[in-house]
Structures are given as structure tokens and as C-alpha cells.
Tab-separated table of C-alpha atoms in Angstrom:
chain	number	residue	atom	x	y	z
A	1	MET	CA	5.088	0.373	2.085
A	2	ASN	CA	7.429	1.482	3.880
A	3	ARG	CA	9.004	0.030	7.198
A	4	PHE	CA	6.936	1.906	10.120
A	5	ASP	CA	3.677	1.236	8.239
A	6	GLN	CA	5.121	-2.385	7.598
A	7	GLN	CA	6.070	-2.850	11.535
A	8	THR	CA	1.914	-1.161	12.408
A	9	LEU	CA	0.382	-3.652	10.496
A	10	ILE	CA	2.529	-6.652	11.783
A	11	GLU	CA	1.411	-5.520	15.315
A	12	GLU	CA	-2.033	-5.194	14.055
A	13	VAL	CA	-1.646	-9.197	13.678
A	14	LEU	CA	-0.184	-10.098	16.486
A	15	TYR	CA	-3.729	-7.930	18.401
A	16	ILE	CA	-5.577	-9.747	16.104
A	17	LEU	CA	-3.572	-13.253	16.981
A	18	GLU	CA	-3.274	-12.350	20.827
A	19	LYS	CA	-7.327	-11.325	20.811
A	20	THR	CA	-8.135	-15.372	19.501
A	21	GLY	CA	-4.957	-17.585	20.103
A	22	GLY	CA	-5.021	-18.072	16.904
A	23	ILE	CA	-6.149	-17.603	13.827
A	24	ASP	CA	-6.825	-18.727	9.952
A	25	TYR	CA	-5.617	-16.011	7.377
A	26	TYR	CA	-9.117	-16.028	5.710
A	27	HIS	CA	-10.441	-14.422	8.673
A	28	LEU	CA	-7.276	-12.706	9.578
A	29	PHE	CA	-7.883	-10.696	6.287
A	30	LYS	CA	-10.801	-10.517	6.857
A	31	ILE	CA	-11.072	-8.853	10.557
A	32	LEU	CA	-8.367	-6.298	8.985
A	33	TYR	CA	-10.998	-5.488	6.315
A	34	PHE	CA	-13.698	-4.454	8.354
A	35	ALA	CA	-11.736	-3.251	10.984
A	36	GLU	CA	-10.548	-0.826	8.119
A	37	ARG	CA	-13.707	0.145	7.121
A	38	LEU	CA	-14.278	1.120	10.259
A	39	HIS	CA	-12.220	2.442	11.166
A	40	LEU	CA	-12.904	5.099	8.366
A	41	ALA	CA	-16.155	5.630	7.763
A	42	GLU	CA	-15.370	6.558	11.925
A	43	TRP	CA	-11.801	8.574	11.631
A	44	GLY	CA	-11.870	9.292	7.927
A	45	SER	CA	-8.655	7.293	8.260
A	46	ARG	CA	-6.567	3.829	7.348
A	47	LEU	CA	-6.190	1.244	9.858
A	48	ASN	CA	-3.105	0.471	7.967
A	49	ALA	CA	-0.592	1.373	4.310
A	50	ASP	CA	-1.546	-2.063	2.872
A	51	ASP	CA	-4.318	-1.385	-0.105
A	52	PHE	CA	-7.585	-4.690	-0.303
A	53	CYS	CA	-7.661	-6.097	-3.606
A	54	ALA	CA	-10.778	-7.753	-3.932
A	55	LEU	CA	-10.238	-11.020	-5.050
A	56	ASP	CA	-12.940	-13.874	-5.515
A	57	TYR	CA	-13.485	-14.785	-2.136
A	58	GLY	CA	-13.201	-11.426	-0.476
A	59	PRO	CA	-11.366	-8.960	0.493
A	60	VAL	CA	-7.472	-9.404	0.406
A	61	PRO	CA	-4.287	-6.618	2.158
A	62	THR	CA	-1.670	-7.975	-1.316
A	63	HIS	CA	0.613	-6.395	1.092
A	64	LEU	CA	-0.405	-8.973	4.004
A	65	TYR	CA	-1.209	-11.741	1.901
A	66	ASP	CA	2.206	-11.880	-0.444
A	67	ALA	CA	4.003	-12.034	2.496
A	68	VAL	CA	1.667	-15.093	4.267
A	69	LYS	CA	2.468	-16.939	0.819
A	70	GLU	CA	5.733	-16.396	0.493
A	71	LEU	CA	5.894	-17.241	4.098
A	72	LYS	CA	3.955	-20.479	4.618
A	73	SER	CA	6.141	-21.447	0.842
A	74	GLY	CA	9.648	-21.802	3.294
A	75	SER	CA	10.985	-18.924	0.658
A	76	VAL	CA	11.213	-15.454	2.241
A	77	HIS	CA	12.855	-12.839	-0.339
A	78	SER	CA	10.216	-9.300	0.688
A	79	SER	CA	11.039	-7.428	3.880
A	80	LEU	CA	7.625	-7.626	4.993
A	81	ALA	CA	7.902	-11.326	4.487
A	82	ALA	CA	10.439	-11.628	6.716
A	83	MET	CA	9.808	-9.265	9.360
A	84	LEU	CA	6.219	-11.750	8.971
A	85	ALA	CA	8.093	-14.925	10.645
A	86	GLU	CA	10.275	-13.716	12.732
A	87	ALA	CA	5.897	-12.331	14.375
A	88	VAL	CA	4.542	-14.994	13.363
A	89	GLU	CA	4.325	-19.084	13.020
A	90	PHE	CA	1.549	-21.482	11.249
A	91	ALA	CA	0.052	-23.985	13.694
A	92	GLY	CA	0.750	-27.046	11.538
A	93	GLU	CA	-0.170	-30.172	9.690
A	94	ASP	CA	-3.267	-30.076	11.919
A	95	ALA	CA	-3.653	-26.914	11.410
A	96	PRO	CA	-1.934	-25.777	7.588
A	97	ASN	CA	-3.566	-22.052	7.461
A	98	VAL	CA	-3.633	-21.110	11.550
A	99	LEU	CA	-1.495	-18.396	12.907
A	100	LEU	CA	-0.061	-17.957	15.791
A	101	ALA	CA	2.042	-14.745	17.776
A	102	LYS	CA	5.592	-15.499	18.670
A	103	ARG	CA	5.397	-12.760	19.860
A	104	ARG	CA	2.930	-9.944	22.316
A	105	PRO	CA	2.423	-6.831	20.281
A	106	ASP	CA	3.920	-3.257	21.026
A	107	MET	CA	0.483	-1.651	21.236
A	108	ASP	CA	2.610	1.986	20.698
A	109	PHE	CA	2.369	0.937	17.082
A	110	LEU	CA	-1.368	0.819	17.678
A	111	SER	CA	-4.228	4.156	18.246
A	112	LYS	CA	-6.804	3.600	20.669
A	113	ALA	CA	-9.007	4.727	17.727
A	114	CYS	CA	-7.683	1.356	16.342
A	115	ILE	CA	-8.086	-1.481	18.982
A	116	GLU	CA	-10.927	-0.108	19.197
A	117	GLU	CA	-11.879	-0.836	14.918
A	118	LEU	CA	-10.374	-4.316	15.768
A	119	ASP	CA	-11.642	-5.361	18.367
A	120	LYS	CA	-15.192	-4.477	16.543
A	121	SER	CA	-14.713	-6.743	13.930
A	122	ILE	CA	-12.859	-9.546	15.820
A	123	THR	CA	-15.890	-9.404	18.399
A	124	ARG	CA	-17.963	-9.391	15.700
A	125	HIS	CA	-16.087	-11.948	12.759
A	126	SER	CA	-13.438	-13.111	14.387
A	127	THR	CA	-16.733	-17.185	14.984
A	128	GLN	CA	-18.383	-16.408	11.620
A	129	SER	CA	-18.050	-18.926	8.888
A	130	PHE	CA	-16.225	-19.405	5.281
A	131	ARG	CA	-19.740	-18.660	3.572
A	132	GLN	CA	-20.727	-15.361	6.675
A	133	LEU	CA	-16.979	-14.353	5.912
A	134	LYS	CA	-17.594	-14.380	2.256
A	135	ASP	CA	-21.361	-12.928	1.868
A	136	ALA	CA	-20.158	-10.192	4.321
A	137	SER	CA	-16.828	-9.312	2.910
A	138	HIS	CA	-18.648	-8.492	-0.875
A	139	ASP	CA	-20.253	-5.607	-0.199
A	140	ASP	CA	-20.364	-3.362	-2.419
A	141	ALA	CA	-16.609	-1.518	-2.693
A	142	TRP	CA	-15.133	-4.534	-3.434
A	143	LYS	CA	-17.957	-4.941	-6.489
A	144	GLU	CA	-16.799	-2.418	-7.963
A	145	ALA	CA	-13.840	-3.866	-7.944
A	146	TYR	CA	-13.550	-7.180	-8.727
A	147	HIS	CA	-15.559	-5.965	-11.713
A	148	THR	CA	-12.882	-4.068	-12.856
A	149	SER	CA	-9.345	-5.136	-15.249
A	150	GLY	CA	-5.877	-5.261	-14.010
A	151	LEU	CA	-5.333	-5.312	-9.791
A	152	ARG	CA	-9.040	-5.014	-8.733
A	153	THR	CA	-8.051	-3.187	-5.763
A	154	MET	CA	-10.203	-0.804	-4.292
A	155	SER	CA	-10.536	2.252	-3.491
A	156	THR	CA	-11.292	3.726	-0.428
A	157	LEU	CA	-14.217	6.081	-0.919
A	158	SER	CA	-15.213	2.813	-1.741
A	159	ILE	CA	-14.348	1.181	1.440
A	160	ALA	CA	-15.729	3.970	3.400
A	161	LYS	CA	-19.136	3.780	1.767
A	162	ALA	CA	-19.207	-0.087	2.591
A	163	GLY	CA	-17.825	1.572	5.945
A	164	HIS	CA	-21.563	3.306	6.702
A	165	ALA	CA	-19.826	7.180	6.559
A	166	ASP	CA	-21.312	10.044	6.230
A	167	ALA	CA	-21.739	12.539	3.821
A	168	ALA	CA	-19.584	14.866	5.853
A	169	MET	CA	-16.738	12.034	6.306
A	170	ILE	CA	-16.328	11.037	2.727
A	171	ASP	CA	-15.781	14.353	1.160
A	172	TYR	CA	-13.170	14.314	4.221
A	173	ILE	CA	-11.730	11.205	3.244
A	174	ARG	CA	-11.618	12.499	-0.799
A	175	GLU	CA	-9.639	15.756	0.666
A	176	GLN	CA	-7.667	13.862	2.807
A	177	LEU	CA	-6.787	11.557	-0.465
A	178	GLU	CA	-6.022	14.795	-3.284
A	179	ILE	CA	-3.449	15.995	-0.625
A	180	ASP	CA	-2.310	12.713	-0.479
A	181	ASP	CA	-1.855	12.614	-4.320
A	182	LEU	CA	-0.472	16.771	-4.129
A	183	LEU	CA	1.969	15.115	-1.899
A	184	LYS	CA	2.988	12.652	-3.075
């Protein structure tokens, strides 16, 4: 992820933390996943550049998860973890997995569509139990990636399908992915 993509992801995290008053990173990851799913189905584009991997308890934004682990360990090495450390902190001993914002999000990094999908995801998923989130996030996209060998990276098309994107939107996303591949 380039610096702009990293900053966008940080601002999305801060937006979620501001709206929820702080939340554990399991809920944060699932809110981001469901918002990604909605955004793909509605707009045909990704919410951010982080890839989701299918882990045991559901989809996880790979780079953000690594950054959170670095921050939690106190050993920050990656640029994303350094940016995250400037923006968030852990709540403390009583809530060691809860993240709190150190500042407000820079709304210039968030489109209206992004905010709309984040709001929908926050409203629906921020108060769900661990079990409810796990069950809801173990969708067909997760199953497809989880049962493959290797990194278990979830495909953009599969996430869009899990978000109920229609056939025309799936075709559009497929074309955009092909163009992106050609431009690399």
C-alpha cells in the first residue's frame, strides 16, 4: 500500500472510532469488511487498498491487522503501524483490545460513498456479539479463501458477490480488475 492508501485506511479507522467512541479491533475489522462488501456491491470499487484474509474468526484487513499487532507489542516497524500509533491508542488494562482515537479523522480522505457504507456497517455491526460477527462474516467469500492453501487472501469479486452485487456490477468490477492488472 502506498502512503495515500495507508492514510485513507487510518482515516477510516478514526472515523469508526469516533462514531463508536472506541471499539475492540475484532469489531473494527469486521465493520471495515462489511463496509467493503457494501461499497463493492453498490459502487464497484474498494473502500481501501488493504487486502482481506480469511482467518479462523473471519475476514481481517491484512496490513491493518499487522499494524495493530505491532502497536500492541510496542515494537512498531512498518510505516502503517507508525501512522496508526500516531492516530490511536489502546484503552488500557481493563480493555486491552479496545482502540481509542487520539484525534479526529481527516474527512478529506473519505468520500461520501465511503462514509455512507461505513455508517451502515457501524449501525448494523458495532453492537453485535463476537458470535454474531463471526457467523455473519463467514460468508461465501470467506469460505472460498479459507479453504485454499497459502495466504487465504479473499478475492475482490468474491467479496462483491457476498455483498449481493448484481451481475452488471460483477462484470464492471471484473473489467476494472483486468485494467488494474494490465496497468501494473
